Coordinates of C-alpha atoms and ligand atoms in Angstrom, one line a residue:
X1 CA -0.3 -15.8 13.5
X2 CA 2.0 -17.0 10.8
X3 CA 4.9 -14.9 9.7
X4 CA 6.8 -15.5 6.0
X5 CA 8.7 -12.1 6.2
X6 CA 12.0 -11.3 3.8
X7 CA 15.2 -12.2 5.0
X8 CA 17.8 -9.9 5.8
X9 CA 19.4 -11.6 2.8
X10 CA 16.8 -11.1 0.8
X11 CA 16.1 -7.4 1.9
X12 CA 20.3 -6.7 1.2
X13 CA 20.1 -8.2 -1.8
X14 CA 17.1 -6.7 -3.2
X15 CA 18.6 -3.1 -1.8
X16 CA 21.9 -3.8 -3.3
X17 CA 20.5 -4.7 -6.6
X18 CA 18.7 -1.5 -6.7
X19 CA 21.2 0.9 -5.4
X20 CA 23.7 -0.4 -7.8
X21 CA 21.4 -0.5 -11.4
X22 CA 21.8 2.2 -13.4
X23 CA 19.0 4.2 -12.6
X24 CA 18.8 3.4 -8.3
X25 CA 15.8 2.8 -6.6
X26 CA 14.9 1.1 -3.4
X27 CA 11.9 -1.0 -3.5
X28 CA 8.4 1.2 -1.9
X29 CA 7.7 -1.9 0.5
X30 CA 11.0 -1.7 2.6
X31 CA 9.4 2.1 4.0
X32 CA 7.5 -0.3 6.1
X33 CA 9.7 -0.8 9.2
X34 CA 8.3 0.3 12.9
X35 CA 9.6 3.9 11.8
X36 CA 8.0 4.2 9.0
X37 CA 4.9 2.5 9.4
X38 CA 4.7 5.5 12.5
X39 CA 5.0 7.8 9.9
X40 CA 2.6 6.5 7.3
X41 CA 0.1 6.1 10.4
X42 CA 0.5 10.1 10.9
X43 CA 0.7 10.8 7.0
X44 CA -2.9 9.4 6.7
X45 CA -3.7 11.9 9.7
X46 CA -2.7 14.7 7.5
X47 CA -4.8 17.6 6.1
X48 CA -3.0 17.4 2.4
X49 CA -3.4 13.4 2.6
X50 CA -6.7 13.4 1.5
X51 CA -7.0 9.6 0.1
X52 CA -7.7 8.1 4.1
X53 CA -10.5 10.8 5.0
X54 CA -12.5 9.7 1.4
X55 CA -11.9 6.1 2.2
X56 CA -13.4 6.2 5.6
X57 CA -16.2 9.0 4.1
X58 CA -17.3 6.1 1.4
X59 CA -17.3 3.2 4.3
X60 CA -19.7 5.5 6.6
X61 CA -22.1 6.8 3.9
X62 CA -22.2 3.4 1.8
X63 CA -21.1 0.5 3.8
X64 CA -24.4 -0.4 4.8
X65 CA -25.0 -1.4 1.0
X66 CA -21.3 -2.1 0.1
X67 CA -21.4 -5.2 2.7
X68 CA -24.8 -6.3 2.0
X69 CA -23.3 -7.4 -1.7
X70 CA -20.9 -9.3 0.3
X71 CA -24.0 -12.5 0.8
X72 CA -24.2 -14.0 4.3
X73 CA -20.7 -16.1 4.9
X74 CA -17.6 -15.3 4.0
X75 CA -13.9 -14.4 4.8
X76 CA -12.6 -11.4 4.7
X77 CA -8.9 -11.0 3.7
X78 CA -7.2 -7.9 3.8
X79 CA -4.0 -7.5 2.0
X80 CA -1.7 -4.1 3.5
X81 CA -4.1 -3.6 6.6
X82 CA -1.8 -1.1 8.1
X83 CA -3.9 0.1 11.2
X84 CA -7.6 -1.2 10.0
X85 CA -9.0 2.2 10.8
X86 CA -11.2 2.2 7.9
X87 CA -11.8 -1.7 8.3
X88 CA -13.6 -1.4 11.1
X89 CA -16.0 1.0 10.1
X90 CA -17.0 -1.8 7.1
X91 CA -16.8 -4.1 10.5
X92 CA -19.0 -2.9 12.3
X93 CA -21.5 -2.7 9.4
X94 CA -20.8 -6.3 9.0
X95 CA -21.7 -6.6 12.8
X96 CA -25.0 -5.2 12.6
X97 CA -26.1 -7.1 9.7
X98 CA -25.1 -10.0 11.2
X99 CA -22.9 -11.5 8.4
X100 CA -21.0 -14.7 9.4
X101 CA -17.5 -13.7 8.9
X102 CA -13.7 -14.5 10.0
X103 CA -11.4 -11.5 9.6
X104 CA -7.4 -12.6 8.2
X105 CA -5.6 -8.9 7.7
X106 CA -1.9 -9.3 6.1
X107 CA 0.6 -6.7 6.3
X108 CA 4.6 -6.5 5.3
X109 CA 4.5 -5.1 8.9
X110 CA 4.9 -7.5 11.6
X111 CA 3.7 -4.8 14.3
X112 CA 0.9 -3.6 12.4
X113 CA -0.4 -7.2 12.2
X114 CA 0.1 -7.7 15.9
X115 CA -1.4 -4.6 16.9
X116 CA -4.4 -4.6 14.8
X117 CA -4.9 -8.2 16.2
X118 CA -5.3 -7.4 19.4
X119 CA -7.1 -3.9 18.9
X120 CA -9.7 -5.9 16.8
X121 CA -10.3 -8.5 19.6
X122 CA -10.6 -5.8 22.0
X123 CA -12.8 -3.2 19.6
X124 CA -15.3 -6.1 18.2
X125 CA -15.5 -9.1 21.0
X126 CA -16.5 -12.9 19.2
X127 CA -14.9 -11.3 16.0
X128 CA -12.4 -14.2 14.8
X129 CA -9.3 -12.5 13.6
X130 CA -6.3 -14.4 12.2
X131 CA -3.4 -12.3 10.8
X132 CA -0.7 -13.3 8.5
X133 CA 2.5 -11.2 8.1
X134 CA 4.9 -11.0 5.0
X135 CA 5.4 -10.1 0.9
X136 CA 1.6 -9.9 -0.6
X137 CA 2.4 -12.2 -2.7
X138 CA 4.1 -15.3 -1.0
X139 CA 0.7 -14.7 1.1
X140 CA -1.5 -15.4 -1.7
X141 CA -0.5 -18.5 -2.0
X142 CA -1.9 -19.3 1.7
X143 CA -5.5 -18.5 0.2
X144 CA -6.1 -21.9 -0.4
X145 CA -5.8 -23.2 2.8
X146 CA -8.8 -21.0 4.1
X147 CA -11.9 -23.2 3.6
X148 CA -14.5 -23.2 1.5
X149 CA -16.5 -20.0 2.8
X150 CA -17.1 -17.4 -0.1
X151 CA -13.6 -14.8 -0.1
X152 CA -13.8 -11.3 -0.2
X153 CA -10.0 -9.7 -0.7
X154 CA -10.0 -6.3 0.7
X155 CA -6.7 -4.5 -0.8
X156 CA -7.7 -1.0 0.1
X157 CA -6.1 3.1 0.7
X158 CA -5.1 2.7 -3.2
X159 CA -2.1 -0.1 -2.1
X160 CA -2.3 -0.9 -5.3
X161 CA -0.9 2.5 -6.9
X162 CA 2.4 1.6 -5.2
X163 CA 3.0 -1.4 -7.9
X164 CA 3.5 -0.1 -11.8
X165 CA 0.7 -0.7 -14.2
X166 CA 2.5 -4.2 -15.4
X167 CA 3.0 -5.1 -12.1
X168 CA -0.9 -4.5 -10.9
X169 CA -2.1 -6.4 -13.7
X170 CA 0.0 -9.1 -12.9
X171 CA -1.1 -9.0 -9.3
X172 CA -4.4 -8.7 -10.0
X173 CA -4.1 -11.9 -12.8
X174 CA -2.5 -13.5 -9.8
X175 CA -5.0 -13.0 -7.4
X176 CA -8.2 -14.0 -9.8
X177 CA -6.1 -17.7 -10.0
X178 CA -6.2 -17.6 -6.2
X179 CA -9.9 -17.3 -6.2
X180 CA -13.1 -19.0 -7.4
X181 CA -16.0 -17.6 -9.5
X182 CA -18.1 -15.7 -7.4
X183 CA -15.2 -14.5 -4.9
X184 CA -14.8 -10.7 -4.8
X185 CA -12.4 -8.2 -4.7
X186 CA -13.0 -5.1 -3.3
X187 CA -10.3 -2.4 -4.3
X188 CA -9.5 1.4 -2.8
X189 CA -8.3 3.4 -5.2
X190 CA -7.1 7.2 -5.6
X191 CA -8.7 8.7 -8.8
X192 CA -7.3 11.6 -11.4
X193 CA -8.0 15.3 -9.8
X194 CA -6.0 18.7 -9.8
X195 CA -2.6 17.6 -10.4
X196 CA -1.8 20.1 -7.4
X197 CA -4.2 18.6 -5.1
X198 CA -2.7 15.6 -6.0
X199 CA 1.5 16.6 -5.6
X200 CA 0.7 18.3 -2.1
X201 CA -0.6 15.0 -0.5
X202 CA 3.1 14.1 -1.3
X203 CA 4.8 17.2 0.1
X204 CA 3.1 18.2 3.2
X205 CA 3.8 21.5 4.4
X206 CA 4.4 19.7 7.8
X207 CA 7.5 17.6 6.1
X208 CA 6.2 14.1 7.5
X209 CA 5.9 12.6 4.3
X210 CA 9.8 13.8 3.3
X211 CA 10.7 12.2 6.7
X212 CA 9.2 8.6 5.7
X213 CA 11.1 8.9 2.6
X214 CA 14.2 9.5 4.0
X215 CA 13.5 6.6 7.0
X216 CA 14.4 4.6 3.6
X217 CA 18.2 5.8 4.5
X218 CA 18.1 5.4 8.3
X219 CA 16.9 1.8 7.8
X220 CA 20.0 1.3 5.1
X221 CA 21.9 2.9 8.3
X222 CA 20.0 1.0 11.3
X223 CA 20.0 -2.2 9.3
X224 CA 22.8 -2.6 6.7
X225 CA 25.8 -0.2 8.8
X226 CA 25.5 2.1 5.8
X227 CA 26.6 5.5 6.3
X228 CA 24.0 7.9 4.1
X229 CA 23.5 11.6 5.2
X230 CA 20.0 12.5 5.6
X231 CA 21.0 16.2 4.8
X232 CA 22.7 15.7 1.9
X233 CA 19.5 14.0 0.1
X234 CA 16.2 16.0 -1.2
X235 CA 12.9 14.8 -1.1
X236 CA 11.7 15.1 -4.4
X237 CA 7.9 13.9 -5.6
X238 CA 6.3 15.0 -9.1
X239 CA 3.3 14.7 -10.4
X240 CA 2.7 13.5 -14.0
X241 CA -0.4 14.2 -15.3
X242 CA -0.1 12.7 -18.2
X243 CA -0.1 9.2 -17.0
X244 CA -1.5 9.7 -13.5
X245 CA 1.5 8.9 -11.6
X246 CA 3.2 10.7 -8.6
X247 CA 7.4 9.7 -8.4
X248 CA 9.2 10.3 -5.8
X249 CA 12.6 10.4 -5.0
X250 CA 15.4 11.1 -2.8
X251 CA 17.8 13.6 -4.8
X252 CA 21.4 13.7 -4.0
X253 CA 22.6 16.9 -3.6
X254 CA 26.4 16.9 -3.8
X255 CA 28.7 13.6 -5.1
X256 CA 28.9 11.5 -2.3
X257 CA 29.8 7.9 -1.5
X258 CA 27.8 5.9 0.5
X259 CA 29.3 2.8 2.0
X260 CA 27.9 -0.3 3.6
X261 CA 29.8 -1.6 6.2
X262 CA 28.0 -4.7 6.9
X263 CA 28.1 -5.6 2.8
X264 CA 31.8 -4.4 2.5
X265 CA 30.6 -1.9 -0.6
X266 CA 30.3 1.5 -1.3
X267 CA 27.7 2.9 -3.7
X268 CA 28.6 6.3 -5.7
X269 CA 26.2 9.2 -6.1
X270 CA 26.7 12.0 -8.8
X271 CA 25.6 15.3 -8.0
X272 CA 21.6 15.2 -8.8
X273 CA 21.5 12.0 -9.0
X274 CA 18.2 10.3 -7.9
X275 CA 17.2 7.0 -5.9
X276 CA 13.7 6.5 -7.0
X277 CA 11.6 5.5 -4.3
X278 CA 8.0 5.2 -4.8
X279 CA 5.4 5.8 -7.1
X280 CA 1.3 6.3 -6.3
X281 CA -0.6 6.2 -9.3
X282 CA -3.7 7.7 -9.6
X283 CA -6.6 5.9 -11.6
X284 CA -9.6 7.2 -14.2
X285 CA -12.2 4.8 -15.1
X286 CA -10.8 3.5 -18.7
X287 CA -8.0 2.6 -16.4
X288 CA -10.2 1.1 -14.0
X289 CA -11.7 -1.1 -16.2
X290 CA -9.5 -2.2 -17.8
X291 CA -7.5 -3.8 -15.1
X292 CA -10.9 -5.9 -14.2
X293 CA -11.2 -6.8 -17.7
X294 CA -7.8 -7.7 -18.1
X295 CA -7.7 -9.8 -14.8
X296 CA -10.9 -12.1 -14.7
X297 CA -13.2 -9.7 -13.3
X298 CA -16.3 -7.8 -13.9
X299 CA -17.4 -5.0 -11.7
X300 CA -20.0 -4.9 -9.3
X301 CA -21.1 -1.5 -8.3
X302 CA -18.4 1.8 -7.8
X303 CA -18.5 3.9 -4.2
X304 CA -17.3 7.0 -4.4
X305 CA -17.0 9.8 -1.8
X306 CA -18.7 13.3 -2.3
X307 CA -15.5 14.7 -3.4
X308 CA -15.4 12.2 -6.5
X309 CA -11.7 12.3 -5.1
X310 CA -11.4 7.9 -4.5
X311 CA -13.3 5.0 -5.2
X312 CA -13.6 1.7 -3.8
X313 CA -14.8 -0.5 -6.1
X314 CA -16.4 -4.3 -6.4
X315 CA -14.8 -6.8 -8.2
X316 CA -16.1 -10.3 -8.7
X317 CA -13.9 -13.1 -10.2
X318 CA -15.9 -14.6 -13.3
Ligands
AVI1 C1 0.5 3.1 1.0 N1 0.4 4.0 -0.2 C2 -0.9 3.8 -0.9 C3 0.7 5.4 0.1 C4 0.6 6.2 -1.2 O1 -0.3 7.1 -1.2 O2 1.2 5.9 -2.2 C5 2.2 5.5 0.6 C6 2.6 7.0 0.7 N2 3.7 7.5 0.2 C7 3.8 8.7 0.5 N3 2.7 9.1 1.2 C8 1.9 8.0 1.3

């Protein structure tokens, strides 16, 4: 398995940038330590987090058809495979059509790599899988080096709503100049609904989905020898309806100083002052296709579940 994960330079360096511009943020990928991918495993277990249950309902009542578009040979490459749970239900539809296939999952998460590895192995015996850990994008760049079988990218669970609009397009541009005509793309993404449904996937009543946001500031403390308070930071997600996008944040609720022993620093908060954290945007279909459009692509055939709540849609590069 090969491994080109961020430095702890590069991780400090990106954190300190962001805690120190203007309006402070931490980058949405650094949630993804062993914590926190614990926690997003149990967030997608939730009742309010409704985006893995119509994933997994579209790869049971249409992945018969869904991989049948797929041709006979192929690789699969999933970027963000996180635990594979709804993989292997398009796996084992794979299996019994008896499609000639290697499977290479890549994930910012060294264990979830490792772990889905081995349970794959285990789960599907003669299945070849080959996993790759680090930054999405320095792993595009390894696509290449695959062989000449026909690619199918899985990036699936609506990843890509983590990355603004600009930043999917360019993603997505990036990925089409990765591939040749005829590869696909096969994307997961959360669609437009009640704005409330929507918010309460991001504030469960439970409070794990506040605890992975705040695992941002243990990891500052595990990792950096900062010194942030967990209780003296709210957990704060909106939805905006207007453009589809939830925020979220971590609010701090008094002025505070935070400081970073390992760095030598301190970073200042103002009362109600925000580190944005996150945002999941949520897609109609203008939006849909206009990111294929704009990236090289033309759309195969939309899945949907019965809720019309997610789609997972077919891309092929033209
Ligand atoms: C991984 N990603 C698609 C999740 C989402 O819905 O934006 C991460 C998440 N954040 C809070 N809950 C789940």
């Amino acid at each position: 398995m090969e491994k080109i994960v961020d430095t702890h330079e590069e991780i400090e360096s990106e954190v300190i940038q962001g805690l120190t511009s203007p309006q402070k943020y931490i980058p949405s990928k650094y949630f993804y330590d062993r914590t926190g991918s614990l926690l997003f495993q149990q967030i997608m277990g939730l009742p309010e987090y409704y985006l893995s249950r119509a994933e997994a309902e579209i790869f049971q009542n249409h992945g018969e058809n869904l991989v049948s578009l797929f041709g006979n040979a192929f690789d699969i490459v999933e970027l963000g495979a996180g635990d594979g749970s709804k993989t292997g239900i398009l796996i084992e539809w794979m299996l019994k059509a008896n499609k000639d296939f290697n499977y290479i999952p890549v994930d910012i998460a060294n264990d979830a790599v490792d772990q889905l590895t081995s349970q794959f192995m285990e789960q599907f015996p003669g299945l070849k899988v080959d996993g790759l850990t680090g930054d999405y994008f320095k792993m595009l760049d390894k696509l290449n080096a695959l062989g000449n079988k026909r690619k199918v990218l899985f990036f699936l669970g609506s990843n890509l709503g983590n990355f603004s609009m600009k930043n999917s397009l360019d993603f997505l541009q990036n990925i089409n100049a990765k591939l040749v005509k005829g590869d696909l793309l096969l994307l997961g993404l959360d669609l437009k609904k009640h704005p409330d449904i929507i918010l309460k996937a991001y504030d469960d009543r439970e409070g794990v989905t506040k605890n992975f946001n705040l695992n941002l500031l243990d990891r500052m403390n595990r990792e950096f020898g900062a010194d942030f308070k967990r209780q003296y930071f709210i957990h704060y997600p909106f939805y905006n309806s207007v453009n589809g996008t939830v925020c979220s944040s971590l609010v701090s609720d008094r002025q505070q100083t935070v400081n970073f022993k390992l760095w030598g620093n301190s970073i200042h908060f103002q009362a109600w002052e925000a580190i944005h954290t996150e945002i999941s945007q949520k897609y109609d279909k203008h939006a849909i296709q206009y990111l294929a459009d704009k990236s090289g692509f033309r759309i195969l055939q939309d899945f949907h579940d019965s809720n019309q709540y997610f789609v997972n849609t077919l891309w092929i590069k033209k």
